[in-house]
Every structure is written in structure tokens, then in C-alpha cells.
CSV table of C-alpha atoms and ligand atoms in Angstrom, one decimal:
chain,number,residue,atom,x,y,z
A,162,MET,CA,14.4,-26.2,17.2
A,163,ASP,CA,17.7,-27.5,16.2
A,164,ILE,CA,18.7,-24.5,13.6
A,165,HIS,CA,19.8,-27.5,11.3
A,166,TYR,CA,16.4,-28.0,10.3
A,167,ARG,CA,16.1,-24.7,9.0
A,168,ASP,CA,19.2,-24.2,7.3
A,169,LYS,CA,18.6,-27.6,5.6
A,170,LYS,CA,15.3,-26.5,4.2
A,171,TYR,CA,16.6,-23.6,2.5
A,172,GLU,CA,19.0,-25.8,0.9
A,173,ALA,CA,16.4,-28.3,-0.1
A,174,LEU,CA,14.4,-25.3,-1.9
A,175,GLY,CA,17.5,-24.3,-3.8
A,176,ILE,CA,19.0,-21.4,-2.0
A,177,SER,CA,22.9,-21.9,-1.9
A,178,LYS,CA,24.9,-22.0,1.4
A,179,GLU,CA,26.6,-18.3,0.2
A,180,VAL,CA,23.5,-16.8,-0.6
A,181,TYR,CA,21.8,-18.1,2.9
A,182,ARG,CA,24.8,-17.5,5.2
A,183,PHE,CA,24.7,-13.6,3.5
A,184,GLY,CA,21.1,-13.2,4.2
A,185,GLU,CA,21.3,-14.7,7.5
A,186,LYS,CA,24.3,-11.7,8.7
A,187,ILE,CA,22.2,-8.9,6.9
A,188,GLU,CA,19.1,-10.3,9.1
A,189,LYS,CA,21.0,-10.2,12.2
A,190,GLU,CA,21.8,-6.7,11.7
A,191,LEU,CA,18.4,-5.6,11.7
A,192,TRP,CA,16.9,-7.5,14.6
A,193,GLU,CA,16.6,-4.4,16.7
A,194,ARG,CA,15.0,-2.4,14.0
A,195,PHE,CA,12.5,-5.3,13.7
A,196,GLY,CA,11.7,-5.1,17.1
A,197,LYS,CA,10.3,-1.4,16.9
A,198,ILE,CA,8.2,-3.0,13.6
A,199,ASP,CA,6.8,-5.5,16.4
A,200,GLU,CA,5.9,-2.8,18.7
A,201,THR,CA,4.3,-1.0,16.0
A,202,ALA,CA,2.4,-4.2,14.9
A,203,GLU,CA,1.3,-4.9,18.5
A,204,TYR,CA,0.0,-1.4,19.2
A,205,ASN,CA,-2.3,-1.6,15.9
A,206,GLN,CA,-3.2,-5.0,16.9
A,207,LEU,CA,-4.7,-3.5,20.2
A,208,LYS,CA,-6.5,-0.8,18.0
A,209,VAL,CA,-8.0,-3.0,16.1
A,210,ILE,CA,-9.1,-5.4,19.0
A,211,GLU,CA,-10.2,-2.3,20.7
A,212,ALA,CA,-12.5,-1.4,17.7
A,213,MET,CA,-14.0,-4.6,17.2
A,214,GLN,CA,-14.7,-5.0,21.0
A,215,LYS,CA,-16.5,-1.6,21.3
A,216,ASN,CA,-18.7,-2.5,18.3
A,217,LYS,CA,-19.6,-5.8,19.8
A,218,VAL,CA,-18.6,-7.7,16.7
A,219,CYS,CA,-20.4,-11.0,16.9
A,220,ALA,CA,-20.7,-14.4,15.0
A,221,GLU,CA,-24.3,-12.9,13.4
A,222,CYS,CA,-21.8,-10.4,12.0
A,223,PHE,CA,-20.5,-13.0,9.5
A,224,SER,CA,-23.5,-14.3,8.4
A,225,MET,CA,-24.2,-13.8,4.4
A,226,SER,CA,-26.7,-11.1,3.2
A,227,ASN,CA,-27.9,-11.1,-0.7
A,228,GLY,CA,-30.5,-9.1,-2.4
A,229,TYR,CA,-30.9,-5.5,-1.1
A,230,GLY,CA,-28.9,-6.0,1.7
A,231,TYR,CA,-31.1,-4.0,4.1
A,232,ASN,CA,-30.2,-4.1,7.8
A,233,ASP,CA,-26.9,-6.1,6.9
A,234,LEU,CA,-25.6,-6.3,10.4
A,235,GLY,CA,-22.3,-7.5,9.6
A,236,ARG,CA,-21.8,-4.9,6.5
A,237,ASP,CA,-22.7,-2.0,9.4
A,238,THR,CA,-20.9,-3.3,12.4
A,239,LEU,CA,-17.7,-3.2,10.0
A,240,GLU,CA,-18.1,-0.1,9.1
A,241,ARG,CA,-18.4,1.2,12.6
A,242,VAL,CA,-14.9,-0.9,13.6
A,243,TYR,CA,-13.2,1.0,10.6
A,244,ALA,CA,-14.5,4.4,11.8
A,245,ASP,CA,-13.5,3.4,15.0
A,246,CYS,CA,-9.8,2.3,14.4
A,247,PHE,CA,-8.8,4.9,12.0
A,248,HIS,CA,-10.5,7.7,13.8
A,249,GLY,CA,-13.4,8.8,11.5
A,250,GLU,CA,-16.9,9.7,12.2
A,251,ASP,CA,-18.1,7.1,9.7
A,252,ALA,CA,-16.9,4.6,7.1
A,253,LEU,CA,-17.8,3.1,3.9
A,254,VAL,CA,-16.1,-0.5,3.4
A,255,ARG,CA,-17.4,-2.5,0.5
A,256,PRO,CA,-16.9,-5.3,-1.9
A,257,GLN,CA,-18.9,-3.2,-4.5
A,258,ILE,CA,-15.9,-1.1,-4.5
A,259,THR,CA,-13.9,-2.5,-6.9
A,260,CYS,CA,-10.2,-1.3,-6.3
A,261,GLY,CA,-8.3,1.6,-4.9
A,262,THR,CA,-8.8,3.7,-7.7
A,263,HIS,CA,-12.4,2.9,-7.8
A,264,ALA,CA,-12.3,4.0,-4.0
A,265,LEU,CA,-10.5,7.3,-5.1
A,266,ALA,CA,-12.7,7.9,-7.8
A,267,LEU,CA,-15.8,7.3,-5.8
A,268,ALA,CA,-14.4,10.1,-2.7
A,269,LEU,CA,-13.6,12.8,-5.4
A,270,MET,CA,-16.6,12.4,-7.8
A,271,SER,CA,-18.9,12.4,-4.8
A,272,ASN,CA,-17.6,15.4,-3.0
A,273,LEU,CA,-16.5,17.5,-6.1
A,274,ARG,CA,-19.3,19.8,-7.7
A,275,PRO,CA,-19.2,21.2,-11.1
A,276,GLY,CA,-17.3,24.5,-10.5
A,277,ASP,CA,-15.2,23.2,-8.1
A,278,GLU,CA,-11.4,23.0,-8.1
A,279,LEU,CA,-9.4,19.8,-6.8
A,280,LEU,CA,-5.7,20.4,-5.9
A,281,SER,CA,-2.8,17.9,-5.3
A,282,PRO,CA,-0.1,19.8,-3.5
A,283,VAL,CA,2.2,16.9,-3.4
A,284,GLY,CA,2.9,16.5,-7.3
A,285,LYS,CA,1.4,14.3,-10.0
A,286,PRO,CA,-0.9,11.5,-8.2
A,287,TYR,CA,-1.0,7.8,-8.9
A,288,ASP,CA,-1.1,6.6,-12.4
A,289,THR,CA,-4.5,5.5,-12.8
A,290,LEU,CA,-5.8,8.9,-11.3
A,291,GLU,CA,-5.1,10.8,-14.1
A,292,GLU,CA,-7.6,9.4,-16.1
A,293,VAL,CA,-9.8,9.9,-13.0
A,294,ILE,CA,-9.2,13.8,-12.8
A,295,GLY,CA,-8.7,14.2,-16.8
A,296,ILE,CA,-5.0,14.9,-16.9
A,297,ARG,CA,-5.3,12.7,-19.5
A,298,PRO,CA,-8.6,12.8,-21.2
A,299,SER,CA,-10.9,10.3,-20.1
A,300,LYS,CA,-14.5,9.5,-20.8
A,301,GLY,CA,-16.4,10.0,-17.2
A,302,SER,CA,-13.5,12.2,-15.7
A,303,LEU,CA,-14.3,15.1,-13.5
A,304,ALA,CA,-12.8,17.5,-16.1
A,305,GLU,CA,-15.9,16.4,-18.2
A,306,TYR,CA,-18.1,17.5,-15.6
A,307,GLY,CA,-16.2,20.7,-15.0
A,308,VAL,CA,-14.5,20.0,-12.2
A,309,THR,CA,-10.8,21.5,-12.6
A,310,TYR,CA,-7.6,20.7,-11.2
A,311,ARG,CA,-4.5,22.0,-9.8
A,312,GLN,CA,-0.8,20.8,-9.1
A,313,VAL,CA,1.8,22.0,-7.1
A,314,ASP,CA,5.2,19.9,-7.3
A,315,LEU,CA,7.4,18.9,-4.4
A,316,LEU,CA,10.4,20.9,-4.1
A,317,PRO,CA,13.8,19.2,-5.6
A,318,ASP,CA,14.5,17.9,-2.1
A,319,GLY,CA,10.9,16.5,-1.6
A,320,GLY,CA,9.9,19.3,0.6
A,321,PHE,CA,6.6,20.9,0.5
A,322,ASP,CA,6.3,23.9,-1.8
A,323,PHE,CA,4.4,26.2,0.8
A,324,GLU,CA,4.4,29.4,-1.3
A,325,ALA,CA,3.3,28.0,-4.4
A,326,ILE,CA,0.8,26.2,-2.5
A,327,ARG,CA,-1.0,29.5,-1.1
A,328,GLN,CA,-0.9,30.7,-4.6
A,329,ALA,CA,-2.8,27.7,-5.6
A,330,VAL,CA,-5.4,27.5,-3.2
A,331,GLY,CA,-8.3,30.0,-4.4
A,332,GLU,CA,-12.0,30.4,-4.0
A,333,ARG,CA,-12.8,27.1,-5.9
A,334,THR,CA,-10.5,24.9,-4.1
A,335,LYS,CA,-12.9,22.3,-2.7
A,336,LEU,CA,-10.7,19.4,-2.2
A,337,VAL,CA,-7.1,18.6,-1.6
A,338,THR,CA,-5.7,15.5,-2.4
A,339,ILE,CA,-2.7,14.3,-0.6
A,340,GLN,CA,-0.8,10.8,-1.6
A,341,ARG,CA,0.8,9.2,1.3
A,342,SER,CA,2.8,6.8,-0.8
A,343,LYS,CA,5.4,7.5,-3.2
A,344,GLY,CA,3.9,4.8,-5.2
A,345,TYR,CA,5.8,4.2,-8.3
A,346,GLN,CA,7.7,7.9,-8.3
A,347,THR,CA,11.0,8.4,-6.7
A,348,ARG,CA,9.8,11.4,-4.3
A,349,PRO,CA,9.9,10.4,-0.4
A,350,THR,CA,6.8,8.9,1.2
A,351,LEU,CA,5.0,11.1,3.7
A,352,SER,CA,5.2,10.5,7.1
A,353,VAL,CA,1.8,11.1,8.9
A,354,GLU,CA,3.5,13.6,10.8
A,355,ARG,CA,4.3,15.4,7.2
A,356,ILE,CA,0.9,15.2,6.0
A,357,GLY,CA,-0.3,16.6,9.2
A,358,GLU,CA,2.0,19.7,8.7
A,359,LEU,CA,0.6,20.2,5.1
A,360,ILE,CA,-2.8,20.0,6.6
A,361,ARG,CA,-2.4,22.1,8.9
A,362,PHE,CA,-0.8,24.5,6.3
A,363,VAL,CA,-3.9,24.4,3.7
A,364,LYS,CA,-6.7,24.7,6.5
A,365,SER,CA,-5.0,27.8,7.4
A,366,LEU,CA,-5.3,29.4,3.8
A,367,LYS,CA,-9.1,27.9,3.9
A,368,ALA,CA,-10.5,26.4,6.8
A,369,ASP,CA,-13.4,24.5,4.6
A,370,VAL,CA,-11.4,22.8,2.4
A,371,ILE,CA,-11.6,18.8,2.3
A,372,CYS,CA,-8.3,17.0,2.8
A,373,MET,CA,-8.8,13.9,1.7
A,374,VAL,CA,-5.5,11.2,1.7
A,375,ASP,CA,-4.6,8.5,-0.9
A,376,ASN,CA,-3.7,6.0,2.2
A,377,CYS,CA,-2.7,3.0,0.0
A,378,TYR,CA,0.1,1.0,1.0
A,379,GLY,CA,0.3,3.3,4.2
A,380,GLU,CA,-2.0,1.6,6.9
A,381,PHE,CA,-0.8,0.2,9.8
A,382,VAL,CA,3.1,1.0,9.0
A,383,GLU,CA,2.7,4.1,11.7
A,384,GLU,CA,1.0,4.1,15.2
A,385,ARG,CA,-0.9,7.2,13.7
A,386,GLU,CA,-3.2,7.5,10.6
A,387,PRO,CA,-4.0,10.4,8.5
A,388,LEU,CA,-7.2,11.2,10.3
A,389,ASP,CA,-5.4,11.5,13.6
A,390,VAL,CA,-3.6,14.8,11.9
A,391,GLY,CA,-6.4,16.3,10.7
A,392,ALA,CA,-7.5,14.6,7.6
A,393,ASP,CA,-11.1,14.7,6.7
A,394,MET,CA,-10.8,11.6,4.4
A,395,ILE,CA,-8.7,8.5,4.0
A,396,VAL,CA,-8.9,6.1,1.3
A,397,GLY,CA,-7.6,2.6,0.3
A,398,SER,CA,-8.0,-0.6,-1.2
A,399,LEU,CA,-8.8,-3.9,0.9
A,400,ILE,CA,-6.3,-5.8,-1.3
A,401,LYS,CA,-3.3,-3.9,-0.1
A,402,ASN,CA,-2.6,-3.1,3.6
A,403,ALA,CA,-6.1,-2.9,5.2
A,404,GLY,CA,-7.6,-6.4,4.1
A,405,GLY,CA,-4.6,-8.4,5.8
A,406,GLY,CA,-4.6,-10.5,2.5
A,407,LEU,CA,-7.4,-12.1,3.2
A,408,ALA,CA,-10.1,-9.8,1.6
A,409,PRO,CA,-10.8,-10.9,-2.0
A,410,ILE,CA,-12.0,-7.3,-3.3
A,411,GLY,CA,-12.9,-4.0,-2.0
A,412,GLY,CA,-12.2,-0.5,-0.8
A,413,TYR,CA,-12.6,2.0,1.9
A,414,ILE,CA,-13.8,5.7,2.8
A,415,VAL,CA,-13.3,6.7,6.2
A,416,GLY,CA,-13.5,10.2,7.6
A,417,LYS,CA,-16.2,13.1,8.1
A,418,LYS,CA,-19.6,11.9,8.2
A,419,GLU,CA,-20.6,14.3,5.6
A,420,CYS,CA,-17.5,12.9,3.0
A,421,VAL,CA,-18.7,9.5,3.8
A,422,GLU,CA,-22.3,10.0,3.0
A,423,ASN,CA,-21.6,12.0,-0.1
A,424,ALA,CA,-19.6,8.8,-1.1
A,425,ALA,CA,-22.3,6.4,-0.2
A,426,TYR,CA,-24.9,8.2,-2.3
A,427,ARG,CA,-22.9,7.9,-5.4
A,428,LEU,CA,-21.5,4.4,-5.1
A,429,THR,CA,-25.5,3.2,-4.6
A,430,SER,CA,-28.0,5.9,-5.5
A,431,PRO,CA,-29.4,9.0,-4.0
A,432,GLY,CA,-31.7,8.3,-1.5
A,433,LEU,CA,-30.2,4.8,-0.8
A,434,GLY,CA,-26.5,5.4,0.4
A,435,LYS,CA,-25.2,3.2,3.1
A,436,GLU,CA,-28.7,1.6,3.2
A,437,VAL,CA,-28.0,-0.9,0.4
A,438,GLY,CA,-25.6,-3.3,-0.7
A,439,ALA,CA,-25.5,-6.8,0.5
A,440,SER,CA,-22.2,-7.9,1.8
A,441,LEU,CA,-22.5,-11.7,0.3
A,442,ASN,CA,-19.9,-14.0,1.5
A,443,VAL,CA,-16.9,-11.9,1.8
A,444,ILE,CA,-17.6,-10.0,5.0
A,445,GLN,CA,-15.9,-12.5,7.4
A,446,SER,CA,-12.5,-12.2,5.3
A,447,PHE,CA,-13.1,-8.5,5.7
A,448,TYR,CA,-12.8,-8.6,9.5
A,449,GLN,CA,-10.2,-11.4,9.4
A,450,GLY,CA,-8.1,-9.6,7.4
A,451,LEU,CA,-8.1,-6.5,9.4
A,452,PHE,CA,-7.9,-8.3,12.2
A,453,LEU,CA,-4.4,-9.7,11.0
A,454,ALA,CA,-3.3,-6.7,9.0
A,455,PRO,CA,-1.2,-5.0,11.5
A,456,LEU,CA,1.2,-8.2,11.5
A,457,VAL,CA,1.0,-8.5,8.0
A,458,VAL,CA,2.1,-4.9,7.3
A,459,SER,CA,4.9,-5.7,9.7
A,460,GLY,CA,5.9,-8.5,7.8
A,461,ALA,CA,5.8,-6.9,4.4
A,462,LEU,CA,7.7,-4.1,6.4
A,463,LYS,CA,10.6,-6.3,7.6
A,464,GLY,CA,11.0,-7.9,3.8
A,465,ALA,CA,11.2,-4.4,2.6
A,466,ILE,CA,13.9,-3.5,4.9
A,467,PHE,CA,15.6,-6.6,4.3
A,468,ALA,CA,15.3,-6.0,0.6
A,469,ALA,CA,17.0,-2.7,0.9
A,470,ASN,CA,19.9,-4.1,3.0
A,471,ILE,CA,20.7,-7.0,1.1
A,472,TYR,CA,20.8,-5.2,-2.1
A,473,GLU,CA,22.4,-2.2,-0.9
A,474,ARG,CA,25.2,-4.2,0.3
A,475,LEU,CA,26.0,-5.4,-2.7
A,476,GLY,CA,26.1,-2.0,-4.5
A,477,PHE,CA,22.7,-1.5,-5.9
A,478,PRO,CA,21.0,2.0,-5.1
A,479,VAL,CA,18.0,1.2,-3.3
A,480,ILE,CA,14.8,3.8,-2.7
A,481,PRO,CA,14.1,3.7,0.5
A,482,ASN,CA,18.0,3.4,1.7
A,483,GLY,CA,18.6,0.5,4.0
A,484,SER,CA,18.5,2.9,7.4
A,485,GLU,CA,15.8,5.2,6.8
A,486,SER,CA,12.6,5.4,8.2
A,487,ARG,CA,9.6,3.5,6.8
A,488,HIS,CA,6.2,5.3,6.0
A,489,ASP,CA,4.8,2.4,3.2
A,490,ILE,CA,5.9,-1.1,2.4
A,491,ILE,CA,7.3,-0.3,-1.2
A,492,GLN,CA,10.8,-0.9,-2.0
A,493,ALA,CA,12.3,0.2,-5.2
A,494,ILE,CA,16.1,-1.2,-6.5
A,495,THR,CA,18.0,-0.5,-9.4
A,496,LEU,CA,19.2,-3.3,-10.8
A,497,HIS,CA,21.0,-1.7,-13.5
A,498,SER,CA,20.7,-4.6,-16.7
A,499,PRO,CA,17.6,-6.6,-18.0
A,500,GLU,CA,19.3,-9.5,-17.2
A,501,ALA,CA,19.3,-8.8,-13.4
A,502,LEU,CA,15.7,-7.6,-13.5
A,503,ILE,CA,14.1,-10.9,-15.0
A,504,SER,CA,16.4,-12.7,-12.6
A,505,PHE,CA,15.4,-11.1,-9.6
A,506,CYS,CA,11.5,-11.2,-11.0
A,507,LYS,CA,12.0,-15.3,-11.4
A,508,GLY,CA,13.2,-15.6,-8.1
A,509,ILE,CA,10.0,-13.6,-6.3
A,510,GLN,CA,7.8,-16.0,-8.8
A,511,ALA,CA,9.6,-18.9,-8.0
A,512,ALA,CA,9.5,-18.7,-3.9
A,513,ALA,CA,5.6,-18.4,-4.2
A,514,PRO,CA,3.1,-20.6,-2.7
A,515,VAL,CA,1.0,-20.2,-5.9
A,516,ASP,CA,1.9,-20.7,-9.8
A,517,SER,CA,5.7,-21.1,-8.6
A,518,TYR,CA,6.3,-23.3,-11.4
A,519,VAL,CA,6.0,-20.7,-14.2
A,520,ALA,CA,8.5,-18.3,-15.2
A,521,PRO,CA,7.5,-14.9,-15.6
A,522,GLU,CA,8.6,-13.1,-18.8
A,523,PRO,CA,8.4,-9.4,-20.0
A,524,TRP,CA,5.5,-8.4,-22.0
A,525,ALA,CA,3.9,-5.4,-23.7
A,526,MET,CA,1.6,-4.0,-21.2
A,527,PRO,CA,-1.2,-1.8,-22.5
A,528,GLY,CA,-0.4,1.6,-21.4
A,529,TYR,CA,3.3,1.3,-20.7
A,530,ASP,CA,6.0,2.7,-23.2
A,531,SER,CA,8.0,-0.4,-22.4
A,532,GLU,CA,7.5,-3.8,-21.7
A,533,VAL,CA,7.0,-4.3,-18.2
A,534,ILE,CA,7.7,-7.9,-16.0
A,535,MET,CA,5.9,-8.9,-13.2
A,536,ALA,CA,5.8,-11.8,-10.7
A,537,ALA,CA,3.6,-12.7,-8.3
A,538,GLY,CA,2.2,-15.7,-6.8
A,539,ALA,CA,-1.0,-14.6,-5.2
A,540,PHE,CA,-3.9,-16.4,-3.5
A,541,VAL,CA,-6.0,-12.8,-4.6
A,542,GLN,CA,-5.1,-12.0,-8.3
A,543,GLY,CA,-3.0,-8.8,-8.5
A,544,SER,CA,-3.1,-8.4,-4.6
A,545,SER,CA,-0.1,-6.6,-3.8
A,546,ILE,CA,0.0,-7.0,0.0
A,547,GLU,CA,1.3,-10.7,-1.1
A,548,LEU,CA,4.8,-10.9,-2.0
A,549,SER,CA,4.9,-9.3,-5.5
A,550,ALA,CA,7.7,-7.7,-7.9
A,551,ASP,CA,7.7,-5.8,-11.3
A,552,GLY,CA,9.4,-3.5,-13.1
A,553,PRO,CA,9.6,-1.6,-16.8
A,554,LEU,CA,12.4,-3.2,-19.0
A,555,LYS,CA,14.1,0.0,-19.7
A,556,PRO,CA,17.0,1.9,-17.9
A,557,PRO,CA,17.6,2.3,-15.0
A,558,TYR,CA,15.9,-1.2,-14.6
A,559,ASN,CA,14.0,-0.5,-11.7
A,560,VAL,CA,12.6,-3.1,-9.8
A,561,TYR,CA,9.3,-2.5,-7.3
A,562,PHE,CA,8.9,-4.8,-4.7
A,563,GLN,CA,6.1,-5.0,-2.0
A,564,GLY,CA,4.5,-7.4,0.2
A,565,GLY,CA,4.7,-10.9,1.9
A,566,LEU,CA,1.8,-12.0,3.7
A,567,THR,CA,4.4,-13.1,6.4
A,568,TRP,CA,7.7,-12.1,7.4
A,569,TYR,CA,9.2,-15.7,6.3
A,570,HIS,CA,7.7,-15.8,2.9
A,571,ALA,CA,9.0,-12.4,2.2
A,572,LYS,CA,12.2,-13.5,3.4
A,573,PHE,CA,12.4,-16.6,1.4
A,574,GLY,CA,11.6,-14.7,-1.9
A,575,ILE,CA,14.2,-12.1,-1.3
A,576,LEU,CA,16.8,-14.9,-0.9
A,577,MET,CA,15.7,-16.7,-3.9
A,578,SER,CA,15.7,-13.3,-6.3
A,579,LEU,CA,19.3,-13.0,-4.9
A,580,GLN,CA,20.2,-16.6,-5.7
A,581,LYS,CA,18.8,-16.5,-9.4
A,582,LEU,CA,21.2,-13.0,-9.3
A,583,TYR,CA,24.1,-15.7,-7.6
A,584,GLU,CA,23.5,-18.2,-10.7
A,585,GLN,CA,23.9,-15.7,-13.5
A,586,LYS,CA,26.8,-14.2,-11.6
A,587,LEU,CA,25.2,-10.8,-11.6
A,588,VAL,CA,26.2,-10.3,-8.1
A,589,ASN,CA,29.3,-11.0,-6.1
A,590,ILE,CA,28.6,-12.2,-2.6
A,591,ASP,CA,31.3,-14.2,-1.8
A,592,MET,CA,33.4,-11.9,-0.4
A,593,LEU,CA,30.8,-10.5,1.6
A,594,CYS,CA,29.7,-13.8,3.5
B,713,PLP,C1,-2.6,0.9,-5.8
B,713,PLP,C2,-2.5,2.4,-5.5
B,713,PLP,C3,-3.8,2.9,-6.0
B,713,PLP,C4,-4.9,2.2,-6.8
B,713,PLP,O1,-5.2,1.1,-6.3
B,713,PLP,P1,-5.8,-0.1,-7.3
B,713,PLP,O2,-6.3,-0.9,-6.4
B,713,PLP,O3,-4.5,-0.6,-7.8
B,713,PLP,O4,-6.8,0.7,-8.0
B,713,PLP,C5,-3.9,4.4,-5.7
B,713,PLP,N1,-2.9,5.2,-5.3
B,713,PLP,C6,-2.1,4.6,-4.6
B,713,PLP,C7,-0.8,5.0,-3.9
B,713,PLP,C8,-1.7,3.0,-4.8
B,713,PLP,O5,-0.5,2.4,-4.2
């Protein structure tokens, strides 16, 4: 194709020559790295296909079940596909699991009993888990049921505090929760390698402790997953990486048979477990989403790296930085001013396939101590494997950026964010392109 068509189309969509040229320059510098990401995606694609072939996925798997959902072939086969793909003994993959927090709460509440202790050796968990655990008092929390909680923070350099972990693991320690992604904190995201190191250490202190990994945003970023390095259970959301952008709802738990069984009895009912739970009309999207997930994740990763390099070159602090290795799909950029944060989000929104004509505005979101601005023009509401950005309107004006169902959309969104900053004279790219 004549390269001309592409240039013209960007221009027609509102990307100025200066912004486009700067973007092209940055992208060219990243090709080698993008090649590595493609190789990981290729490997993971084969892993998914292998699991589907092994379990004889067939057209009947996509037919709808309703009512109790006894003998739901599609659901049962999909759960075996997940188990094989992520190297677990069993899996629970259900539309009845409403989101990531629900999946994590389910895994915790079903595998802990009154008197047990839960330990997080990697610092404070994701915000929504504070109420699940009872760090912030809440109705129905683990604390209300007599499950206690302990936390060991990471060292200032991001390393594990092995001595403090040794002291924290006691007779009542039943389950250790390890959050792979940094989420919206500034600590480093954990590589699968480091998760393995931590699990080996914990198991050396107490062999029968259950090691659970919050796998949100981490699926398919690397060749290995936490179950490959000794985790007993991984937990995640289907409207993030694993659903490939197609799953409209859902969550998963994969791991040791007993852990998954406990979760199933809690999700439905003692005595019923995995036997009930109709998959309704969504099961085909679960299969297709998983099939596409390695490619979708690779696009989101390229977008995060592209954004990091663009904004780093312009002098903004970025976490992770432009060159470090990636273990999740989240990119944080410190924009330093409310104007820049708002412009950034307006650009992301303006590049969306859905709701591109609305302009995001800061609002007082419940649970936050400052106004928050969010940009998302998504096919699935709240889906953060789709291109999205948000940030609290307070210093240092960080924006958290993630997703992109295709690399091309991620690229367009980032260029559009830059365009908005450029138009407001909040960046100086003229000398860089
Ligand atoms: C998103 C996320 C969750 C919670 O998932 P929801 O689907 O938003 O409830 C938990 N942990 C991490 C690390 C996450 O990124």
C-alpha cells in the first residue's frame, strides 16, 4: 500500500503532521522490541490452540444452556481448556463471577475458615480488596467471619522483605495472596520469575500454605504464568486480558483441584459445586476471547510501551520507564497539571470507536478523595483491556493508561492524546521531530 493513504487518514482524523512525525520516529525505535512481543504472543497463541485441541472443542460447545445448566458441555469443556492453558488441575470460569474483585473474594472466602490467617507479603492489595479482607470495615468481610489478616510491605527498593515474611508466617497462616500487577500503586509489577522466588520461600517456611496470585492484567504478558512457578491458584477477570475484549462479563479461578472445588461450592452451593450454572449466551465469546487474548494483550503492551516512550521523550516521568521489561499492561504517566491530565483523557476518548463524540469531565466519584477523570469508549462497559485512561485530579496528576484491542487503535489513541496536549501548548514537540 502507498504509505500516503495512511498519513492522509491520520491527518483527516485530526492528527497534525508534527505529532504524526514524532510518533513515527518513536515507533521506529521500538520495532525490535515489538518483534519480541510478537514472539511471546505467537507462543501464547499456540498454547491456547493446544489446550483447545486437546479438549476437543467443537461446535456443540457453543450452544446455549439455560436453567440449572446440568451437563453444560460448553462450560465444562471451557473449564478444562483454561486448566490446560494455564497449567492447573482444574478451573472455574463463569459468567456468574461478576468481576475480578468477585473472583478474588470467592477464592479467598472459599479457601479460608474462621481462625485462619491471610498474609499479603507484597504490601497493600488492590483497593477493592480492602473491604473484602476487612482492612476497611465492611459488611460480610473476611474479618467479620474471624479470618485475620497480616501484611508485609515490600522494601523501599521493591524487593521482598524475607525476614519480615519469615516472622509473619505462623501456625494460622493458611493462604498467601500475591498481587502480580502493581495496579494503581507505584511499586514494580512482579515478574513470573519473582513470583516463583517468593512462593518457593513461603513454601520453605510452611509447605501446606495456599499461594494465590491475583493475576489481573498479567495474563499472556509473558510465556509463563504463576501456576508454572508453584502457585496453587490464579484468579482474574474476563473483562481484562483473558477475555480478549470479547467476553462481556466473567471471572476465572484456575489451580489445584481442591482450591477450585472449594470456590465452586461457595459460588453455587455446598453439594452442587461445578454441576450447576448455565452459561447462557456468552460461552462462545469466552472461547473466542481466550483465543484472541494473546494477540490483544500484545497490542495493549505495544501501546503501553509506545506511550511510555512518547511521554518520556517529552520529559514526563513514566512508570514503567520506556525501556524496562513489562509484566503487565498498565502505564502510568505523571502529567504535572490538571490541564494536561484532562487533555490526555480527552484525546483517548476522541480516538474511541464508541462514544468518541463525548468529552470526559472530572467528577466526584464515590470512594475517592478528589475528583477523577476517566476516558473510555468501550464495547464492554468498564472493560480495561479496551483502550482506557483515568486519573485523580490531584498532584502529581498521574494518568493510568491501559488496553487497546488492537495496536493500531492504541497508537491512534496515544497520538490523539498528544495532539490534545500539543494543541493546548502543553508540550513542545517541534524541536523533537
Ligand atoms: C482490576 C483488578 C482487580 C479487580 O477487578 P475488578 O474487575 O475491577 O473488580 C483486582 N486486582 C487487580 C490487580 C486488578 O488490576
